[in-house]
CSV table of C-alpha atoms in Angstrom, one decimal:
chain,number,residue,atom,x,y,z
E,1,UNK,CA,-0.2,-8.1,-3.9
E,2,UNK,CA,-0.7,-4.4,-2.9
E,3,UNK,CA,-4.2,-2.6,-2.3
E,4,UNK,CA,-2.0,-0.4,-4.9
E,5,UNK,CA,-2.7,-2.0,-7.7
E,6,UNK,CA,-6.8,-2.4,-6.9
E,7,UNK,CA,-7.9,0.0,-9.3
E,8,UNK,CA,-5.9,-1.9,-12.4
E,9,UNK,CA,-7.9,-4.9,-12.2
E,10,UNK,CA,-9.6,-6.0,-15.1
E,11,UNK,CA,-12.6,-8.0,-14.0
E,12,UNK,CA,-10.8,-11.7,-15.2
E,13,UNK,CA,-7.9,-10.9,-13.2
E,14,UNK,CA,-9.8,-9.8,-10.0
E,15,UNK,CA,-11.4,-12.9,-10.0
E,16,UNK,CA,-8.1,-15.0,-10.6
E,17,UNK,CA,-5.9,-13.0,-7.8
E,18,UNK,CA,-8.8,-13.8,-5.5
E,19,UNK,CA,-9.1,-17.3,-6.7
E,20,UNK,CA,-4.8,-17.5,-6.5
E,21,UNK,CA,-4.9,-15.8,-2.8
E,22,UNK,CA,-7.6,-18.2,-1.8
E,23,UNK,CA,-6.1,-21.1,-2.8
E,24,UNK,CA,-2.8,-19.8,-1.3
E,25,UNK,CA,-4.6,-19.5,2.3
E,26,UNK,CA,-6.1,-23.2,1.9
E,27,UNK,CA,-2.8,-24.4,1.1
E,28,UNK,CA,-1.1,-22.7,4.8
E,29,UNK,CA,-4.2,-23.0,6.6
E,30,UNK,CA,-7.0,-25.2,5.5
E,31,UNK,CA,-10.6,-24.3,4.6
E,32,UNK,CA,-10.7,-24.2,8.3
E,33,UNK,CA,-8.9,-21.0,8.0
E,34,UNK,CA,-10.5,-19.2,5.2
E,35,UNK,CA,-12.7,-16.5,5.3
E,36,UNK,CA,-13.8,-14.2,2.6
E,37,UNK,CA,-12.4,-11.3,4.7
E,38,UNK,CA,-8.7,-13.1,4.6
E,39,UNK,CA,-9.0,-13.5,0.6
E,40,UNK,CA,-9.7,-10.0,-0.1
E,41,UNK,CA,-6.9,-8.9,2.2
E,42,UNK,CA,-4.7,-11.2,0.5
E,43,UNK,CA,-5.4,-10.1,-2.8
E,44,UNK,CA,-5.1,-6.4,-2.1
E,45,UNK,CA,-9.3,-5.6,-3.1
E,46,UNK,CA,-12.0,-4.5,-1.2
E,47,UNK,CA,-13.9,-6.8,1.7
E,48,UNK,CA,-16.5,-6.4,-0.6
E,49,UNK,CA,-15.0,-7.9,-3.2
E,50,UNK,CA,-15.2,-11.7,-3.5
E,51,UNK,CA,-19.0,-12.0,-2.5
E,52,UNK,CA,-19.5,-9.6,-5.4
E,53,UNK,CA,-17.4,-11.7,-7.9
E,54,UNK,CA,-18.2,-15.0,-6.7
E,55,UNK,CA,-21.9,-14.3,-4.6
E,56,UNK,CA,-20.4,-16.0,-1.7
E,57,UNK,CA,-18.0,-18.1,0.6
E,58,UNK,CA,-19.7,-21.0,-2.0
E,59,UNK,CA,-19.1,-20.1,-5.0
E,60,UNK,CA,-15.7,-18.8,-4.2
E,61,UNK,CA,-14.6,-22.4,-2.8
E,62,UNK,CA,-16.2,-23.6,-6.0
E,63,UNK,CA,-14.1,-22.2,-8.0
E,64,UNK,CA,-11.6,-23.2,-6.3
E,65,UNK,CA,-12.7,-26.5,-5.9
E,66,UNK,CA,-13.1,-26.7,-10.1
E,67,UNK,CA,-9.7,-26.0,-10.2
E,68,UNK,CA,-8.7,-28.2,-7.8
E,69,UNK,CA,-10.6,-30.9,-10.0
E,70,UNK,CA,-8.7,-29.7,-12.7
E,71,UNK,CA,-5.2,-30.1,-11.4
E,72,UNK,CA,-5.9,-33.7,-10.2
E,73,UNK,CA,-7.2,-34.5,-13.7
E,74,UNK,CA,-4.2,-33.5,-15.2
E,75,UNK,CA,-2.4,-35.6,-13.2
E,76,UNK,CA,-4.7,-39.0,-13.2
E,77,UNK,CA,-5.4,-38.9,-16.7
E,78,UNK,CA,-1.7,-38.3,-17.7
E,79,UNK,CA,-0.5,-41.6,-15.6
E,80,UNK,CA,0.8,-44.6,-18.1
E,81,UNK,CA,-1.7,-47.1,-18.9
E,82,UNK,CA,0.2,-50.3,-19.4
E,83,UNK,CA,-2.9,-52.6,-20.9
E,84,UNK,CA,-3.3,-54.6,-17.4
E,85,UNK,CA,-6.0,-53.4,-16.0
E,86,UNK,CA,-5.2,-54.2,-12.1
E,87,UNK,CA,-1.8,-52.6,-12.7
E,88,UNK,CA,-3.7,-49.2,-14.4
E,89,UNK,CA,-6.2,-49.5,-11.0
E,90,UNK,CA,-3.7,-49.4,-8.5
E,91,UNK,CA,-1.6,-46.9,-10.8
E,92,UNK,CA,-4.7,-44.4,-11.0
E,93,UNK,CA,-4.9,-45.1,-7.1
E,94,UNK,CA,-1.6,-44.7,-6.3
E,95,UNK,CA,-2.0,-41.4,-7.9
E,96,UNK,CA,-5.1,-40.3,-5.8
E,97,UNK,CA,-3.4,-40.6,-2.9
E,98,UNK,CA,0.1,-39.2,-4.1
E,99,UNK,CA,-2.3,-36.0,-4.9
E,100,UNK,CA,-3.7,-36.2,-1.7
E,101,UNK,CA,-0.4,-36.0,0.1
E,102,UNK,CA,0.9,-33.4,-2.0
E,103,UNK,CA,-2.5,-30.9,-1.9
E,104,UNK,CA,-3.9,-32.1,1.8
E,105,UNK,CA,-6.0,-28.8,2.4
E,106,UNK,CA,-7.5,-28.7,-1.3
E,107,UNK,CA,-8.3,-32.7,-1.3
E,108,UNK,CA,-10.0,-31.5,1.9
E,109,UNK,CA,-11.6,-28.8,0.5
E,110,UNK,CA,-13.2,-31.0,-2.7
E,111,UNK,CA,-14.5,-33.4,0.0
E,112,UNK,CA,-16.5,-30.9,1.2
E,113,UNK,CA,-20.4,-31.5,0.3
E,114,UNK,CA,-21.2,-28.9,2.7
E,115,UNK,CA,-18.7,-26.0,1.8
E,116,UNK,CA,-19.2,-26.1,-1.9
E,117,UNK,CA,-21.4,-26.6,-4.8
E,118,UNK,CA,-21.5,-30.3,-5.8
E,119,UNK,CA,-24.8,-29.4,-8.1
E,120,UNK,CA,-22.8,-26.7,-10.3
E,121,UNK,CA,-22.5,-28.1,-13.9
E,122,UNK,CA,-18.7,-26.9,-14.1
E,123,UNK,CA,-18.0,-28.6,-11.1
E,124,UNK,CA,-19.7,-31.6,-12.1
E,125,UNK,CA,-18.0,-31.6,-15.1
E,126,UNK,CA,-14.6,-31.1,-13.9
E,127,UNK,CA,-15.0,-33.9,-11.4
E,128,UNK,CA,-16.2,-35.9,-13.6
E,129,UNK,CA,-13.1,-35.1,-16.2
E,130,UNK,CA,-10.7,-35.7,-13.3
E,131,UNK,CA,-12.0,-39.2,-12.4
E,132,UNK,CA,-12.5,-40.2,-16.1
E,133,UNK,CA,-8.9,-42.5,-16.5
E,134,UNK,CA,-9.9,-43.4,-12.8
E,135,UNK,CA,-13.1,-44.8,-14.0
E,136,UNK,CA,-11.8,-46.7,-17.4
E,137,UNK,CA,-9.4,-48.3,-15.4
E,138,UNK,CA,-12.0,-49.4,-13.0
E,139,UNK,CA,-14.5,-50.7,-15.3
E,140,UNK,CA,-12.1,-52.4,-16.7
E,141,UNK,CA,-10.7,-54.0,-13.6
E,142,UNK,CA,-14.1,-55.3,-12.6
E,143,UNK,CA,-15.2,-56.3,-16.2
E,144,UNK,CA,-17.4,-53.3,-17.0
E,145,UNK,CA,-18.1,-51.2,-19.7
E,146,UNK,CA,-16.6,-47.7,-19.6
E,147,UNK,CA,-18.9,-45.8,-18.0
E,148,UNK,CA,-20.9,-43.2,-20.1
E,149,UNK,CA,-20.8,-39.5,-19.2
E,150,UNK,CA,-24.1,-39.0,-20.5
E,151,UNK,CA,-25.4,-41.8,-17.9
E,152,UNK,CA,-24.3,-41.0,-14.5
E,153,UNK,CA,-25.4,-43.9,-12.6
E,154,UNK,CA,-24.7,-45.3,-9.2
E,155,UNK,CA,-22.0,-48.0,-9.6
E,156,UNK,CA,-21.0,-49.8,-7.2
E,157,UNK,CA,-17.7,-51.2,-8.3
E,158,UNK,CA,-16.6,-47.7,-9.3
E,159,UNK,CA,-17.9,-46.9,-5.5
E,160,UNK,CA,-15.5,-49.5,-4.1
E,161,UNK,CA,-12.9,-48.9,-6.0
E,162,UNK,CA,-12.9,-44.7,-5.3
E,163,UNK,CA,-13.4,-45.3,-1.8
E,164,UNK,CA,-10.3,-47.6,-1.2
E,165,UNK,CA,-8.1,-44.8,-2.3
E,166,UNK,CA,-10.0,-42.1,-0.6
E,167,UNK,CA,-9.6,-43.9,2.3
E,168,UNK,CA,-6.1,-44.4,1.8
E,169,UNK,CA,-5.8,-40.8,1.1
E,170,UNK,CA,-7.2,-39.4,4.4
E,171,UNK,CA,-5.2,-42.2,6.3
E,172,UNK,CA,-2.5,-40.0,4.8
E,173,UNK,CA,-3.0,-36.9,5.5
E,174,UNK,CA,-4.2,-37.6,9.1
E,175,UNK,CA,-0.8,-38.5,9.5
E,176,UNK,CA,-1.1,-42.3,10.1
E,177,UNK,CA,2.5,-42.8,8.2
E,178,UNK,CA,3.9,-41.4,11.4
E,179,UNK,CA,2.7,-44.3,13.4
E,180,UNK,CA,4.5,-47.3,10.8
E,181,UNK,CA,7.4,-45.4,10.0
E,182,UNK,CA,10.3,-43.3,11.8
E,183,UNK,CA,11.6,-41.9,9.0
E,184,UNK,CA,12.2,-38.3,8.5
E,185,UNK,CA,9.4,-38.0,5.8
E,186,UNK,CA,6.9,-41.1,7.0
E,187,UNK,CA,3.9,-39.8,4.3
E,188,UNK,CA,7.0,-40.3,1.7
E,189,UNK,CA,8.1,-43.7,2.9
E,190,UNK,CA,4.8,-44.6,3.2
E,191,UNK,CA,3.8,-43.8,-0.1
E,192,UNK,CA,7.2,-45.3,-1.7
E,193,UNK,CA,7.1,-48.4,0.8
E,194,UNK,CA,3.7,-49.6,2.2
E,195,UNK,CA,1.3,-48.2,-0.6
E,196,UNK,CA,2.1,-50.0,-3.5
E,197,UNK,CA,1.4,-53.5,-1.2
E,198,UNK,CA,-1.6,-52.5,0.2
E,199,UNK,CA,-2.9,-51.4,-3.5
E,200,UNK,CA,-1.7,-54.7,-4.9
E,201,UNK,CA,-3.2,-56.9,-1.9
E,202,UNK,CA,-6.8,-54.4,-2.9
E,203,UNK,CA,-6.7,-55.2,-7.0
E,204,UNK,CA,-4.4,-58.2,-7.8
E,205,UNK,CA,-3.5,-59.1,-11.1
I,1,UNK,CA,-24.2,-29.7,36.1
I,2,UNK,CA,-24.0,-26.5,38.0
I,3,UNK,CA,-21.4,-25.2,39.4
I,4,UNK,CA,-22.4,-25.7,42.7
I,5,UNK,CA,-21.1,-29.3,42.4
I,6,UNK,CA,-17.9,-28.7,42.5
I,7,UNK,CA,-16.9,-29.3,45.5
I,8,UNK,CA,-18.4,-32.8,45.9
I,9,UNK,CA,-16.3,-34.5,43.2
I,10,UNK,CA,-14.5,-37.6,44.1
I,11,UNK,CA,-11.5,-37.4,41.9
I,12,UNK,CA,-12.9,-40.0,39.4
I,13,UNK,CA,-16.0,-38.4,39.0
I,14,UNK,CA,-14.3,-35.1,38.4
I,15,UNK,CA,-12.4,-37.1,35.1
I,16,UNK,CA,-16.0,-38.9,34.5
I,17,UNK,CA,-17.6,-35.8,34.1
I,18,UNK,CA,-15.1,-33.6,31.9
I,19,UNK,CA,-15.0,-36.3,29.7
I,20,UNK,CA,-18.6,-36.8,29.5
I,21,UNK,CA,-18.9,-32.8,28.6
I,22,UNK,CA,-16.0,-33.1,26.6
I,23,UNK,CA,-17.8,-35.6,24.4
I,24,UNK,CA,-21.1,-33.9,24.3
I,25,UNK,CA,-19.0,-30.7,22.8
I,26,UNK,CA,-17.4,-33.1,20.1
I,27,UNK,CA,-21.0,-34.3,19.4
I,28,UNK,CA,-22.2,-31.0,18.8
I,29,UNK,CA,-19.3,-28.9,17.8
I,30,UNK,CA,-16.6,-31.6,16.3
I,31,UNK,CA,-13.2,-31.6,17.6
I,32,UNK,CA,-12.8,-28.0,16.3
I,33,UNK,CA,-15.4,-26.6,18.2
I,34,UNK,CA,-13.6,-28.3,21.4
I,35,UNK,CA,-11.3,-26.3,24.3
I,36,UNK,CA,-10.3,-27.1,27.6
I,37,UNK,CA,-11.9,-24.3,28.7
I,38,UNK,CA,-15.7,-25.2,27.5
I,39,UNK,CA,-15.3,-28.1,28.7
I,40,UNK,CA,-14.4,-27.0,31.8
I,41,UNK,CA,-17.5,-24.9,32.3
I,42,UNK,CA,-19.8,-27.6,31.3
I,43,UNK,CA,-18.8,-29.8,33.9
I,44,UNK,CA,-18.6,-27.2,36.8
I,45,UNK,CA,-15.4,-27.4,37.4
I,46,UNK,CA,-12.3,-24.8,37.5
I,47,UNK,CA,-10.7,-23.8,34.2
I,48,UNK,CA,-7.3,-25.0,35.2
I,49,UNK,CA,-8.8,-28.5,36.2
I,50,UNK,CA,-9.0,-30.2,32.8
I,51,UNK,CA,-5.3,-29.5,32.5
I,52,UNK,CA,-4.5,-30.2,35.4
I,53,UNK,CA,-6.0,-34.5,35.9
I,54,UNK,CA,-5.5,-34.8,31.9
I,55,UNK,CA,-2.2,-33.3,31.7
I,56,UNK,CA,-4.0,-31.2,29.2
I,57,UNK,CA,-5.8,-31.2,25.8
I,58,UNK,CA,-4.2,-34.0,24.1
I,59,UNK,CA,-4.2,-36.2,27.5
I,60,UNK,CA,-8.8,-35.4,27.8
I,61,UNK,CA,-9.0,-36.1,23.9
I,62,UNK,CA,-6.9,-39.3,24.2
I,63,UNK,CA,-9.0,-40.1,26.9
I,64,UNK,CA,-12.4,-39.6,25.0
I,65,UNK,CA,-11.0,-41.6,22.2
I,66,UNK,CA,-10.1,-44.7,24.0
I,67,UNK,CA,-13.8,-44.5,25.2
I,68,UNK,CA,-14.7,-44.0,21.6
I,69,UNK,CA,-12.4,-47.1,20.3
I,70,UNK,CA,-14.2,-49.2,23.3
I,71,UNK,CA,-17.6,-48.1,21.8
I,72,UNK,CA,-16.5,-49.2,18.9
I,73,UNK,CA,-15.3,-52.0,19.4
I,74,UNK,CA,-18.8,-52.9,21.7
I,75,UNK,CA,-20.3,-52.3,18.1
I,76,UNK,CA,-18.0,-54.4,16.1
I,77,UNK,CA,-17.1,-57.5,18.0
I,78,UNK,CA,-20.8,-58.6,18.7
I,79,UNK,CA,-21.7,-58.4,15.4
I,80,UNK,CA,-23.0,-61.9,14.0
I,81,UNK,CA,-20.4,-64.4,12.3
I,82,UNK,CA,-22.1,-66.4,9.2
I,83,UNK,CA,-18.8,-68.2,9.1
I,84,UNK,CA,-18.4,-66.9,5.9
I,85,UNK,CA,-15.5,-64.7,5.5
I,86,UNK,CA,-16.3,-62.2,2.6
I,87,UNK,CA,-20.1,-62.0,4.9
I,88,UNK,CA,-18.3,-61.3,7.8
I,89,UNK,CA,-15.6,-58.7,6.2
I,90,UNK,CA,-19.0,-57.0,4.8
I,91,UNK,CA,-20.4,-56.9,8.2
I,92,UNK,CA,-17.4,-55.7,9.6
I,93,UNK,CA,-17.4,-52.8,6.9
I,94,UNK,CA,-20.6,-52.2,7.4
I,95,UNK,CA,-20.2,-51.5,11.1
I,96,UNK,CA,-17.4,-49.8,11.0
I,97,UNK,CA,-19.1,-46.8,8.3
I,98,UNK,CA,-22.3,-47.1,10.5
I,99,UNK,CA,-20.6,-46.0,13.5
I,100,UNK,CA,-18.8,-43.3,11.8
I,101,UNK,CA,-22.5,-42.0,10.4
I,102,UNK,CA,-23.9,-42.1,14.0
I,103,UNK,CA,-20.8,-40.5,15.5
I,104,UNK,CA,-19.3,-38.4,13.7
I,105,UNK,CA,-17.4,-35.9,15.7
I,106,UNK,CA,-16.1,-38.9,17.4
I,107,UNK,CA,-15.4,-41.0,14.3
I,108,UNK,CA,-13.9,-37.3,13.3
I,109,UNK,CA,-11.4,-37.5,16.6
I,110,UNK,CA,-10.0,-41.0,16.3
I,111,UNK,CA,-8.7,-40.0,13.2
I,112,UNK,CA,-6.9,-37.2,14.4
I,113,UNK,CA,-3.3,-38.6,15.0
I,114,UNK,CA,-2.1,-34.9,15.3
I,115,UNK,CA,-4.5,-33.8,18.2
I,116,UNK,CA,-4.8,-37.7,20.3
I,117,UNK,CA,-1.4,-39.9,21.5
I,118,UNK,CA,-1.6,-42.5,19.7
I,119,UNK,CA,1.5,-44.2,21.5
I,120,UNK,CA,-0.5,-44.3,24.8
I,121,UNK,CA,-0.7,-47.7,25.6
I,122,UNK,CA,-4.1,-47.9,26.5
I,123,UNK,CA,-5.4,-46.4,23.2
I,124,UNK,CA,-3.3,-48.7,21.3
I,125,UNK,CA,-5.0,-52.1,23.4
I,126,UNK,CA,-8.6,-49.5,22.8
I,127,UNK,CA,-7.6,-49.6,19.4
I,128,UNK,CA,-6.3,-52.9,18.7
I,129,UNK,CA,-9.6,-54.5,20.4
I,130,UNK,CA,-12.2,-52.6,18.5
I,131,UNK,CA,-10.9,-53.7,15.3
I,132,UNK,CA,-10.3,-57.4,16.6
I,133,UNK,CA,-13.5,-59.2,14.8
I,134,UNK,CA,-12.4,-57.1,11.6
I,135,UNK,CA,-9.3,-58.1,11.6
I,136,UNK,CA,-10.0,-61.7,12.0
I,137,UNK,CA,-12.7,-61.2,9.3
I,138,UNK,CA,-10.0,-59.6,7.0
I,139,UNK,CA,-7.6,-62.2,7.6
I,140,UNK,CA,-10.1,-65.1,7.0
I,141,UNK,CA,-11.1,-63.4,3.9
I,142,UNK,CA,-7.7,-62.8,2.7
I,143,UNK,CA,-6.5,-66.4,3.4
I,144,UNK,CA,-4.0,-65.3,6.2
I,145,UNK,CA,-3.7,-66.7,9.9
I,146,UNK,CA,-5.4,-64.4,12.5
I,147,UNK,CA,-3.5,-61.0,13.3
I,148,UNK,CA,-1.2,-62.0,16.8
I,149,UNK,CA,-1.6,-59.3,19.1
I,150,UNK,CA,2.2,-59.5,20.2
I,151,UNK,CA,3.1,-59.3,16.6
I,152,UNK,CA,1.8,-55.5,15.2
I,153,UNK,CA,3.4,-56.0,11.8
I,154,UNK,CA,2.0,-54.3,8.9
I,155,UNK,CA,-0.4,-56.1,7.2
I,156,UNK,CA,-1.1,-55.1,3.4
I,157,UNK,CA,-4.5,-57.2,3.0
I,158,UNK,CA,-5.6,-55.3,6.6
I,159,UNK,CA,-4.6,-52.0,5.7
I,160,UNK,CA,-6.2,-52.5,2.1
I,161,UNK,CA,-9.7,-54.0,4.3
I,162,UNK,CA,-9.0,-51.1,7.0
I,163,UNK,CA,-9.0,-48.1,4.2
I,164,UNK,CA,-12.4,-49.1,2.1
I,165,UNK,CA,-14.5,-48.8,5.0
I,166,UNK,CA,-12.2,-46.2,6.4
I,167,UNK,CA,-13.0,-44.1,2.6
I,168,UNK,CA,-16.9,-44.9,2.7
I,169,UNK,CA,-17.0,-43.7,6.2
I,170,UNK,CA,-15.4,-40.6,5.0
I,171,UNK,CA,-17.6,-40.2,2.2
I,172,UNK,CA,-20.6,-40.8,4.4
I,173,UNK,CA,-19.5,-37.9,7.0
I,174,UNK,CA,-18.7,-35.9,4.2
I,175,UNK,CA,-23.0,-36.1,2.7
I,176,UNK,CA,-21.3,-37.4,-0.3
I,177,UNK,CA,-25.1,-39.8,-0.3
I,178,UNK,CA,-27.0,-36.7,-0.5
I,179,UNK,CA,-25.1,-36.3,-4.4
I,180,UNK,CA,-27.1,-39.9,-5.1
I,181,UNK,CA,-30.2,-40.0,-3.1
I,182,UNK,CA,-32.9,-36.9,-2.9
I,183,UNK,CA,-34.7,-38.9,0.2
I,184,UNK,CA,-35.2,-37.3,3.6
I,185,UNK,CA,-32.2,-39.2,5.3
I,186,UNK,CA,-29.9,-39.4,2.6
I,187,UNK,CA,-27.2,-41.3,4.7
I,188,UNK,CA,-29.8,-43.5,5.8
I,189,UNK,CA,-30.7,-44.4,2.4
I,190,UNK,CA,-27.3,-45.0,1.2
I,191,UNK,CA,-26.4,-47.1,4.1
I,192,UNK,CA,-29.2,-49.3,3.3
I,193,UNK,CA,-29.1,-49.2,-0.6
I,194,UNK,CA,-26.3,-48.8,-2.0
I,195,UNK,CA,-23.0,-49.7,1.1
I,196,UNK,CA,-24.3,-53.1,0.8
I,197,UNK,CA,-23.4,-53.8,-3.0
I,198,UNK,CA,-20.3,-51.6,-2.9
I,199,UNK,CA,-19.3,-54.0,0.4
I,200,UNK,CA,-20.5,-56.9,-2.4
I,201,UNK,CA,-18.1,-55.1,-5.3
I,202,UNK,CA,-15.4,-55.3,-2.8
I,203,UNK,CA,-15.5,-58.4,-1.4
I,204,UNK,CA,-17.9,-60.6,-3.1
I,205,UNK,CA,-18.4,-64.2,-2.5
């Protein structure tokens, strides 16, 4: 986008270029590489810009990360329940790591407690929402009752059962495919090959 | 160390002591904050030596990751053995995620399958060892015969016991505790609170 066009923004679409451009440079480079500076740049609007829209590095990522949230929602809680509940565990997990794979700088980027605003309601919220077929299928794997949104507890079965795919998922994308398979796409064979047996040895039927 | 030294290094000691400043700077910095060149300085030594008895970065981080699968592994293989497997798999877990919260810059390295060679034959045995007791936990548990080191097959059940501890160590590292617990060590707190029933969720009784 052009510094021309600067002066047409309307104050919704200022915020969404620099929400698109930043999400762009995560995408290439990682939060590692992102700077305010980079996303204004990007987006064609003054350095000044994003602290003034966003107050800060934070609440830029936040929106970003609330985003992020939102797109792996739409893809957990679209995934086909089939009834089973160990089969709708490892599908949900299957999933996590399949987004993962596919969004490696933005899963990073929602993993990080110390870059963004885990206290923020939206962000809650949307994490929350993107977890919520996740959860069902978890409490009913370990014999629960779905888990009430108005009660956000500690469970330790829903603990367990997030942190075998977010371990999984950072296996992943640190590249550990490369040392089980030759292939010309190992994270794909991997996923397609190894996954679904690990998943089933974690939550049998 | 000054650089004044420099001329007395034995050639072991010269290794000794880049990796030992090499390790301090992971400590402090992570790996991102690591170069050749810092590390260099802090041992009193010539830029161009790091490179030059490491065969460069990948050869003094491959390095201070075998030391850091052997450290590991000094942790994990002296744990107790109840003799009962699902204790000794939560044991094992419990290690593994307690090392990662005490080191995490280093936890942070052995990871990285991008920046270490993880076809050097000496990180593979460092690697293989330090996960021995875990493994034969995991394989007890799982009702298999213990993992043959000749044999390095892929195991489901181990990569499924391998990725839960692997994903708490990763939520640890990431302050995902300070989300649950408003104490003055959060990590502390959830590694004596809560890891124990999630390790219970996972691989109860």
């Amino acid at each position: 986008m052009s510094t021309a066009t600067r002066s047409s923004y309307h104050h919704g679409d200022l915020k969404a270029a620099l929400i698109e451009a930043s999400e762009e440079i995560i995408r290439a480079e990682g939060v590692e590489g992102f700077t305010l500076r980079k996303a204004a740049k990007s987006a064609g609007v003054s350095p000044g810009a994003p602290s003034h829209h966003f107050s800060g590095t934070k609440g830029l990522l936040t929106a970003i990360a609330i985003r992020t949230f939102e797109k792996l929602g739409a893809e957990l809680n679209t995934l086909p329940s089939s009834g089973i509940p160990a089969q709708d565990l490892r599908t949900q997990g299957l999933g996590y790591v399949k987004f993962a794979a596919l969004h490696p700088g933005l899963f990073r980027l929602i993993c990080r407690v110390d870059l963004i605003d885990f206290k923020d309601p939206n962000l809650m919220q949307a994490a929350f929402e993107a977890m919520a077929s996740y959860e069902h299928a978890a409490a009913a794997y370990f014999g629960y009752e779905p888990p009430d949104p108005q009660k956000r507890i500690f469970r330790p079965y829903m603990a367990s059962a997030m942190a075998t795919a977010h371990g999984l998922a950072h296996m992943v994308i640190e590249g550990r495919p490369a040392l089980l398979f030759e292939t010309p796409d190992p994270i794909g064979t991997f996923i397609e090959t190894a996954l679904p047996s690990i998943l089933l040895a974690t939550w049998p039927d």
